[in-house]
Short mmCIF file of C-alpha atoms in Angstrom, two decimals:
data_model
loop_
_atom_site.label_atom_id
_atom_site.label_comp_id
_atom_site.label_asym_id
_atom_site.label_seq_id
_atom_site.Cartn_x
_atom_site.Cartn_y
_atom_site.Cartn_z
CA MET A 26 99.47 80.58 -204.93
CA LYS A 27 100.40 78.42 -201.98
CA SER A 28 99.76 81.27 -199.53
CA GLU A 29 96.30 81.86 -201.08
CA THR A 30 95.45 78.19 -200.55
CA ILE A 31 96.51 78.41 -196.90
CA ILE A 32 94.41 81.55 -196.41
CA LYS A 33 91.36 79.82 -197.93
CA GLN A 34 91.87 76.82 -195.66
CA VAL A 35 92.13 79.09 -192.61
CA ILE A 36 88.94 80.93 -193.63
CA LEU A 37 87.14 77.61 -194.12
CA PHE A 38 88.33 76.38 -190.72
CA VAL A 39 87.15 79.56 -189.00
CA PHE A 40 83.79 79.32 -190.79
CA LEU A 41 83.28 75.70 -189.75
CA PHE A 42 84.32 76.50 -186.19
CA LEU A 43 81.83 79.36 -185.98
CA GLN A 44 79.07 77.17 -187.42
CA SER A 45 79.86 74.49 -184.86
CA PHE A 46 79.94 77.03 -182.04
CA LEU A 47 76.63 78.60 -183.07
CA TYR A 48 75.00 75.16 -183.35
CA ALA A 49 76.28 74.27 -179.89
CA GLN A 50 74.89 77.51 -178.48
CA LYS A 51 71.55 76.86 -180.19
CA SER A 52 71.42 73.34 -178.77
CA LYS A 53 72.35 74.66 -175.33
CA ASN A 54 69.51 77.18 -175.45
CA LEU A 55 67.09 74.59 -176.84
CA TYR A 56 67.88 72.09 -174.11
CA ASP A 57 68.69 74.41 -171.20
CA SER A 58 67.33 72.08 -168.56
CA PHE A 59 68.31 69.75 -165.75
CA SER A 60 67.03 66.29 -164.84
CA VAL A 61 65.77 64.90 -161.54
CA PHE A 62 64.87 61.29 -160.88
CA GLY A 63 63.66 59.12 -158.05
CA VAL A 64 60.78 57.13 -156.63
CA VAL A 65 57.44 57.98 -154.98
CA LYS A 66 56.54 55.97 -151.87
CA ASP A 67 54.01 55.70 -149.06
CA SER A 68 55.41 57.56 -146.03
CA LYS A 69 54.44 54.85 -143.53
CA SER A 70 54.63 51.51 -145.34
CA ASP A 71 57.51 52.54 -147.65
CA THR A 72 55.72 50.76 -150.52
CA VAL A 73 55.91 52.35 -153.95
CA ILE A 74 53.00 54.42 -155.27
CA ALA A 75 52.22 53.56 -158.87
CA ASN A 76 51.54 56.25 -161.48
CA ALA A 77 51.86 59.28 -159.20
CA ASP A 78 51.50 62.63 -160.98
CA LEU A 79 54.36 65.15 -160.97
CA TYR A 80 53.76 68.57 -162.51
CA LEU A 81 55.03 72.14 -162.39
CA LEU A 82 52.60 74.54 -160.77
CA ASN A 83 52.98 77.49 -163.14
CA CYS A 84 53.28 75.77 -166.51
CA ASN A 85 51.76 72.76 -168.26
CA LYS A 86 54.71 70.38 -168.15
CA SER A 87 54.21 67.12 -166.28
CA VAL A 88 55.28 63.49 -165.98
CA VAL A 89 53.78 60.32 -164.52
CA ALA A 90 55.70 57.80 -162.43
CA ASN A 91 55.66 54.23 -163.75
CA SER A 92 53.93 51.33 -161.99
CA GLU A 93 57.06 50.82 -159.86
CA GLY A 94 56.92 54.42 -158.62
CA ASN A 95 60.00 55.52 -160.59
CA PHE A 96 60.13 58.83 -162.45
CA GLN A 97 62.45 61.15 -164.33
CA PHE A 98 61.61 64.81 -164.92
CA ASN A 99 63.55 67.17 -167.19
CA VAL A 100 62.94 70.66 -165.84
CA SER A 101 63.65 73.82 -167.81
CA LYS A 102 65.89 76.29 -165.98
CA SER A 103 63.34 78.97 -166.89
CA SER A 104 61.14 77.28 -164.25
CA PHE A 105 63.68 78.03 -161.48
CA ASN A 106 61.09 79.90 -159.39
CA ASP A 107 58.35 77.30 -159.93
CA LYS A 108 57.14 74.48 -157.68
CA LEU A 109 56.88 70.75 -158.38
CA ILE A 110 53.61 69.19 -157.18
CA ILE A 111 53.43 65.44 -156.47
CA SER A 112 50.01 63.82 -156.06
CA ALA A 113 48.40 60.39 -156.11
CA LEU A 114 44.95 58.93 -155.55
CA GLY A 115 44.18 58.64 -151.84
CA TYR A 116 47.22 60.71 -150.77
CA PHE A 117 47.85 64.28 -149.71
CA SER A 118 49.88 66.19 -152.30
CA ASP A 119 53.42 67.40 -151.62
CA THR A 120 55.36 70.38 -152.99
CA ILE A 121 59.07 70.89 -153.71
CA LEU A 122 60.69 74.14 -154.89
CA VAL A 123 62.41 73.81 -158.29
CA SER A 124 65.35 75.78 -156.89
CA GLU A 125 65.81 72.99 -154.31
CA LEU A 126 65.45 70.29 -156.99
CA GLU A 127 68.30 71.77 -159.03
CA LYS A 128 70.64 71.23 -156.07
CA LEU A 129 69.57 67.57 -155.93
CA GLN A 130 69.67 66.79 -159.66
CA ASN A 131 72.44 64.20 -159.33
CA GLU A 132 70.89 62.42 -156.35
CA PRO A 133 68.01 59.91 -156.47
CA LEU A 134 64.99 61.43 -154.73
CA GLN A 135 62.77 59.54 -152.31
CA ILE A 136 59.44 61.33 -152.23
CA LYS A 137 57.15 60.17 -149.41
CA LEU A 138 53.42 60.96 -149.54
CA ASN A 139 51.05 60.78 -146.58
CA LYS A 140 47.91 58.71 -147.05
CA GLU A 141 44.61 60.53 -146.58
CA THR A 142 43.57 58.76 -143.40
CA ASN A 143 39.80 59.07 -143.83
CA ALA A 144 39.70 57.11 -147.06
CA GLU A 145 41.34 54.01 -148.36
CA VAL A 146 41.23 52.65 -151.89
CA SER A 147 42.51 49.25 -152.97
CA LEU A 148 41.99 48.99 -156.71
CA ASN A 149 43.71 45.66 -157.23
CA GLU A 150 41.17 43.94 -155.03
CA THR A 151 38.34 46.26 -156.11
CA ILE A 152 37.64 47.11 -152.46
CA ILE A 153 36.85 50.65 -151.47
CA THR A 154 36.05 51.86 -147.95
CA SER A 155 35.43 55.32 -146.57
CA LYS A 156 34.86 56.77 -143.12
CA LYS A 157 33.53 60.01 -144.58
CA LYS A 158 29.82 60.35 -145.19
CA SER A 159 28.87 61.32 -148.73
CA ASN A 160 25.96 63.63 -149.41
CA THR A 161 22.63 62.35 -150.68
CA LEU A 162 23.44 62.43 -154.42
CA SER A 163 23.08 59.01 -156.03
CA ALA A 164 25.73 57.58 -158.34
CA ALA A 165 23.47 58.20 -161.37
CA ALA A 166 22.88 61.81 -160.29
CA ILE A 167 26.62 62.40 -159.93
CA LEU A 168 27.30 61.09 -163.44
CA LYS A 169 24.43 63.18 -164.81
CA LYS A 170 26.03 66.31 -163.36
CA ALA A 171 29.43 65.22 -164.74
CA LYS A 172 27.92 64.91 -168.23
CA GLU A 173 26.14 68.28 -167.97
CA ARG A 174 29.35 70.03 -166.97
CA ILE A 175 31.67 68.65 -169.67
CA GLU A 176 31.68 71.94 -171.59
CA ILE A 177 32.41 73.85 -168.38
CA ASN A 178 35.09 71.53 -167.06
CA TYR A 179 36.95 70.56 -170.24
CA PHE A 180 38.71 72.91 -172.64
CA GLN A 181 36.45 73.88 -175.56
CA LYS A 182 38.77 75.90 -177.82
CA PRO A 183 41.60 74.87 -180.21
CA PHE A 184 44.69 73.57 -178.44
CA ASN A 185 47.90 71.60 -178.95
CA GLN A 186 48.93 68.83 -176.62
CA LYS A 187 52.24 67.00 -176.81
CA PHE A 188 52.28 63.38 -175.65
CA PHE A 189 54.86 60.72 -174.99
CA PHE A 190 53.61 57.33 -176.21
CA ARG A 191 55.10 53.86 -175.78
CA ALA A 192 53.79 50.68 -177.45
CA GLN A 193 55.08 47.27 -176.38
CA THR A 194 53.99 43.81 -177.50
CA ASN A 195 55.47 40.66 -176.04
CA LYS A 196 54.72 37.25 -177.59
CA ASP A 197 55.81 34.13 -175.70
CA GLY A 198 58.40 36.15 -173.77
CA ILE A 199 59.92 37.96 -176.76
CA PHE A 200 59.30 41.57 -177.78
CA THR A 201 57.77 41.81 -181.24
CA ILE A 202 57.08 45.55 -180.84
CA ASN A 203 58.85 48.02 -178.57
CA GLU A 204 58.45 51.55 -179.92
CA GLU A 205 58.07 55.00 -178.44
CA GLY A 206 57.58 58.47 -179.74
CA SER A 207 56.73 62.07 -179.01
CA ILE A 208 53.52 63.15 -180.72
CA ASN A 209 52.07 66.63 -181.07
CA THR A 210 48.29 66.77 -181.41
CA TYR A 211 45.81 69.42 -182.47
CA SER A 212 42.16 69.61 -181.49
CA PRO A 213 40.43 72.39 -183.47
CA ASN A 214 37.25 72.38 -181.38
CA GLY A 215 38.50 71.47 -177.94
CA ILE A 216 37.36 68.43 -175.98
CA LYS A 217 33.90 67.68 -177.36
CA VAL A 218 31.77 64.55 -177.26
CA SER A 219 30.79 63.17 -180.68
CA ASN A 220 29.90 60.03 -182.66
CA ASP A 221 33.41 59.83 -184.08
CA ALA A 222 36.33 60.66 -181.78
CA ALA A 223 38.78 60.67 -184.71
CA GLU A 224 37.15 63.61 -186.46
CA ASN A 225 38.28 66.03 -183.76
CA TYR A 226 41.94 65.00 -183.43
CA PHE A 227 44.98 65.51 -185.62
CA GLY A 228 48.63 64.78 -184.96
CA GLU A 229 52.22 64.47 -186.14
CA ILE A 230 55.06 62.30 -184.86
CA LEU A 231 57.82 64.60 -183.59
CA GLN A 232 60.28 61.91 -182.52
CA PHE A 233 60.39 58.15 -182.83
CA ARG A 234 62.70 55.38 -181.67
CA LYS A 235 62.45 51.61 -181.59
CA LYS A 236 63.86 49.46 -178.81
CA SER A 237 63.59 46.07 -180.50
CA ASP A 238 64.92 44.68 -183.78
CA SER A 239 61.58 44.71 -185.57
CA ILE A 240 59.53 47.76 -186.52
CA SER A 241 55.79 47.60 -187.19
CA SER A 242 54.88 48.80 -190.66
CA GLU A 243 51.08 48.75 -190.23
CA ASN A 244 49.36 52.04 -189.44
CA TRP A 245 47.59 50.68 -186.34
CA LYS A 246 50.58 48.85 -184.88
CA GLY A 247 53.31 50.24 -182.61
CA ILE A 248 52.98 53.97 -182.01
CA GLY A 249 50.26 54.01 -184.67
CA TYR A 250 48.06 52.56 -181.92
CA PHE A 251 48.14 56.02 -180.34
CA GLY A 252 44.88 56.85 -182.12
CA VAL A 253 43.11 53.86 -180.57
CA VAL A 254 44.10 54.96 -177.07
CA ILE A 255 42.89 58.50 -177.81
CA PHE A 256 39.54 57.13 -179.04
CA ARG A 257 39.04 55.43 -175.68
CA ASN A 258 39.07 58.80 -173.92
CA ILE A 259 35.77 58.76 -172.04
CA MET A 260 35.24 62.46 -172.85
CA LEU A 261 35.12 61.91 -176.61
CA SER A 262 32.48 59.22 -177.26
CA ASN A 263 28.75 59.74 -176.75
CA GLN A 264 28.28 55.99 -176.34
CA ASN A 265 30.13 55.65 -173.03
CA LEU A 266 28.60 55.24 -169.58
CA LEU A 267 27.91 58.97 -169.20
CA TYR A 268 25.42 58.76 -172.07
CA GLU A 269 24.25 55.15 -171.74
CA THR A 270 23.76 55.12 -167.96
CA LYS A 271 20.68 52.90 -168.22
CA ASP A 272 22.91 50.02 -169.36
CA PHE A 273 25.07 50.22 -166.23
CA GLU A 274 24.68 49.14 -162.65
CA LEU A 275 26.16 51.98 -160.59
CA LYS A 276 27.20 52.14 -156.94
CA LYS A 277 28.59 55.07 -154.97
CA GLU A 278 31.41 53.55 -152.96
CA GLY A 279 32.48 56.60 -150.94
CA THR A 280 35.04 59.37 -151.32
CA THR A 281 38.80 59.74 -151.44
CA THR A 282 41.25 62.48 -152.44
CA TYR A 283 43.00 63.12 -155.74
CA GLY A 284 45.16 66.10 -156.62
CA GLY A 285 44.31 67.73 -153.31
CA LYS A 286 40.56 67.56 -153.93
CA LYS A 287 37.78 65.35 -152.62
CA VAL A 288 36.33 62.94 -155.21
CA TYR A 289 33.42 60.53 -155.38
CA VAL A 290 34.29 56.92 -156.14
CA ILE A 291 31.66 55.15 -158.26
CA SER A 292 31.84 51.50 -159.35
CA PHE A 293 30.01 50.28 -162.43
CA THR A 294 29.05 47.07 -164.19
CA ASN A 295 28.03 47.15 -167.83
CA LEU A 296 24.82 45.14 -168.15
CA ASN A 297 24.73 45.40 -171.94
CA PRO A 298 28.34 45.51 -173.16
CA THR A 299 28.97 46.49 -176.78
CA VAL A 300 32.04 47.31 -178.84
CA PHE A 301 31.90 50.79 -177.32
CA SER A 302 32.83 49.39 -173.93
CA THR A 303 36.32 49.01 -175.37
CA GLY A 304 36.11 52.28 -177.29
CA PHE A 305 37.17 50.75 -180.58
CA GLY A 306 36.86 47.70 -182.79
CA ASN A 307 35.97 44.05 -182.43
CA PRO A 308 35.48 41.56 -180.92
CA ALA A 309 32.66 42.80 -178.73
CA PRO A 310 33.12 42.56 -174.97
CA GLN A 311 31.65 39.80 -172.89
CA SER A 312 31.77 41.84 -169.68
CA ALA A 313 32.97 45.24 -168.51
CA ILE A 314 33.38 46.62 -164.98
CA GLY A 315 35.25 49.56 -163.53
CA PHE A 316 35.50 52.72 -161.45
CA ILE A 317 34.98 56.37 -162.19
CA TYR A 318 36.24 59.21 -159.98
CA VAL A 319 34.37 62.54 -159.95
CA GLU A 320 35.30 65.70 -158.06
CA THR A 321 32.69 66.59 -155.46
CA ASP A 322 32.74 70.34 -156.14
CA SER A 323 33.21 70.67 -159.93
CA PHE A 324 31.87 67.23 -160.98
CA ALA A 325 34.86 66.88 -163.28
CA ILE A 326 35.87 63.30 -164.05
CA VAL A 327 39.49 62.97 -162.95
CA LYS A 328 40.05 59.23 -163.29
CA PHE A 329 38.44 56.31 -165.11
CA GLU A 330 39.28 52.61 -164.94
CA GLN A 331 37.71 49.76 -166.85
CA TYR A 332 38.37 46.03 -167.05
CA VAL A 333 36.94 44.29 -170.10
CA VAL A 334 36.77 40.61 -171.03
CA LEU A 335 36.30 40.14 -174.77
CA LYS A 336 34.27 37.42 -176.44
CA ARG A 337 36.23 34.49 -177.85
CA ASP A 338 37.28 35.29 -181.40
CA ARG A 339 38.61 33.30 -184.36
CA SER A 340 42.05 34.16 -185.70
CA ASN A 341 42.13 35.88 -189.10
CA ASP A 342 45.00 33.63 -190.15
CA ASN A 343 43.82 30.20 -189.03
CA ASP A 344 40.29 28.92 -188.38
CA ASP A 345 41.67 26.35 -185.96
CA ILE A 346 42.93 29.06 -183.59
CA VAL A 347 40.70 31.00 -181.19
CA ILE A 348 41.75 33.99 -179.10
CA GLU A 349 40.64 34.86 -175.58
CA SER A 350 41.51 38.42 -174.59
CA SER A 351 41.01 40.94 -171.81
CA LEU A 352 42.08 44.52 -171.39
CA LYS A 353 42.37 47.08 -168.62
CA ILE A 354 42.13 50.79 -169.41
CA THR A 355 43.21 53.54 -166.99
CA GLN A 356 42.78 57.25 -167.71
CA THR A 357 43.54 60.30 -165.59
CA TYR A 358 42.87 63.99 -166.19
CA LYS A 359 44.60 67.12 -164.91
CA ASN A 360 43.49 70.68 -164.24
CA VAL A 361 45.26 73.39 -166.25
CA ASP A 362 44.08 76.94 -165.57
CA GLY A 363 40.65 75.73 -164.49
CA ARG A 364 40.04 73.31 -167.38
CA TYR A 365 40.78 69.59 -167.58
CA PHE A 366 42.88 67.68 -170.13
CA ILE A 367 43.92 64.06 -170.52
CA ASN A 368 46.94 63.44 -168.33
CA TYR A 369 47.73 59.73 -168.57
CA CYS A 370 46.36 56.62 -170.27
CA ASN A 371 47.45 53.04 -169.85
CA GLU A 372 46.05 50.06 -171.69
CA LYS A 373 47.06 46.48 -171.00
CA VAL A 374 45.89 43.71 -173.33
CA GLU A 375 46.29 40.00 -172.53
CA SER A 376 45.59 37.44 -175.26
CA SER A 377 45.77 33.66 -175.13
CA TYR A 378 45.74 31.59 -178.35
CA PHE A 379 44.15 28.13 -178.29
CA SER A 380 44.10 25.34 -180.87
CA LEU A 381 40.63 23.82 -181.29
CA ALA A 382 42.07 20.66 -182.81
CA ASN A 383 44.65 20.06 -180.09
CA LYS A 384 42.50 21.58 -177.31
CA LYS A 385 45.41 23.40 -175.73
CA GLN A 386 46.98 26.82 -175.38
CA ILE A 387 49.63 27.41 -178.01
CA SER A 388 50.70 31.04 -177.46
CA ILE A 389 50.42 34.08 -175.20
CA GLU A 390 50.61 37.68 -176.42
CA ASN A 391 50.54 40.73 -174.16
CA SER A 392 50.58 44.41 -175.09
CA ASN A 393 51.18 47.46 -172.94
CA TYR A 394 50.49 51.04 -174.05
CA ASP A 395 51.48 54.15 -172.07
CA LEU A 396 50.37 57.64 -173.06
CA MET A 397 51.48 60.66 -171.03
CA SER A 398 50.90 64.37 -171.45
CA GLU A 399 54.15 66.33 -171.82
CA ASP A 400 52.89 69.84 -172.53
CA ILE A 401 49.71 71.76 -173.41
CA ILE A 402 49.40 74.96 -175.47
CA THR A 403 46.05 76.75 -175.35
CA LYS A 404 47.05 80.05 -176.96
CA ASN A 405 47.95 80.43 -180.65
CA ALA A 406 47.63 76.69 -181.28
CA SER A 407 49.48 75.35 -184.34
CA VAL A 408 47.23 73.75 -186.94
CA ILE A 409 48.01 70.11 -187.77
CA LYS A 410 46.23 68.49 -190.73
CA ARG A 411 47.18 64.81 -190.44
CA PRO A 412 44.17 62.82 -189.06
CA ILE A 413 45.06 60.99 -185.87
CA ASP A 414 43.91 57.68 -187.38
CA ARG A 415 46.53 58.08 -190.15
CA LEU A 416 49.33 59.04 -187.80
CA LYS A 417 51.90 56.53 -189.03
CA LEU A 418 51.15 56.47 -192.76
CA ASP A 419 54.14 57.76 -194.75
CA ALA A 420 55.57 59.41 -191.63
CA LYS A 421 59.39 59.61 -191.69
CA VAL A 422 61.10 60.85 -188.54
CA LYS A 423 64.80 60.70 -187.72
CA GLU A 424 65.79 60.02 -184.14
CA ASP A 425 67.37 62.98 -182.32
CA VAL A 426 69.46 61.59 -179.45
CA GLU A 427 69.60 64.98 -177.74
CA TYR A 428 65.83 65.18 -177.79
CA TRP A 429 65.49 62.00 -175.76
CA LYS A 430 68.08 63.22 -173.30
CA ASN A 431 66.22 66.44 -172.61
CA ASN A 432 62.51 65.69 -172.89
CA ASN A 433 60.14 63.84 -170.62
CA PHE A 434 58.98 60.26 -170.89
CA ILE A 435 57.68 57.48 -168.66
CA MET A 436 60.48 55.36 -167.29
CA GLU A 437 60.28 51.71 -168.34
CA ASN A 438 59.47 49.19 -165.64
CA LYS A 439 62.28 46.83 -164.73
CA LYS A 440 59.80 44.04 -165.14
CA LEU A 441 57.04 44.28 -167.73
CA GLU A 442 53.83 43.20 -166.03
CA PHE A 443 50.41 42.61 -167.53
#
């Protein structure tokens, strides 16, 4: 009897060992990758280049450097023969072999890009100069061609796109929300302009983790805000400046380079701002200005920036409190097999709370949202049925530590700036 018990225990031990071994092998195969990290800088001034794009040439995986130029890229070993492309607005692109990157995976990389000498763009000061002469197309004519070529330039069939999304809210110096997740989306009709951006997007949260003590329970808060950022995609709403050009003052500022291609730089001022200047919700904007970047050969929009000042609004909780807010939206698009997809979105919201009775500022709240494309699947897309505007409702996702070690995300800035 005793020997039978020992035999059973040995069998159980062997079984558990095999299960553990098989799970380890499965995990190894699932996460068979290596990680590289570093910073992207200007080759001459040695200043950091914010939000540079890094992507593999022969697949759809990509990352975006943060505003301090820092990046981390988890590269699958199946991409050993691929090339990593690094590009930024106004700079010549650079290329590194993945086989060389694997040798450097434990060393911080310093990637230096050369500025395109015939064009200079300074977005912070909204100054753009160019030594190149543009052709005779007006700014309005360029945007008209961009609108006419949306179906040619942007993918029009069902596809999946996986995004990393981070939502941070800081009130009076303390994080009230600091969440991030990996979200898989499904667009059954491709990138099409419509009255309602939400009707063409579905999604599920694949992974979620919080980095502060509190977690937002409301659907639109935290990573639930993902849907709002998607709605602000200039390709999806027929009430943006491509379709309401008459309400905008347009100016062709010159040309620069982006992703190795020449692009027009057009500034705009919204003369009749509405809620659609922000892409979603109230209060309505008081003013809206920005830039739009359009490729000179394909007329694809590759970057869009907008700065919006909102009208003063009363707080829902207290009639004595008014809120003054502004937001900046940045979007970039990338070319995958000849068609363009959203690559990166950033939205910064600054809000100041004032007491009417005391006539003074009583609080400051800032929010920062980063959305980054991780991967795109255009063949045999998986159907997802959850509407993007109900992303967080009843969603229960357990954190997988290994997932975060082996998948791509935007590195957090050392200092959160708004």
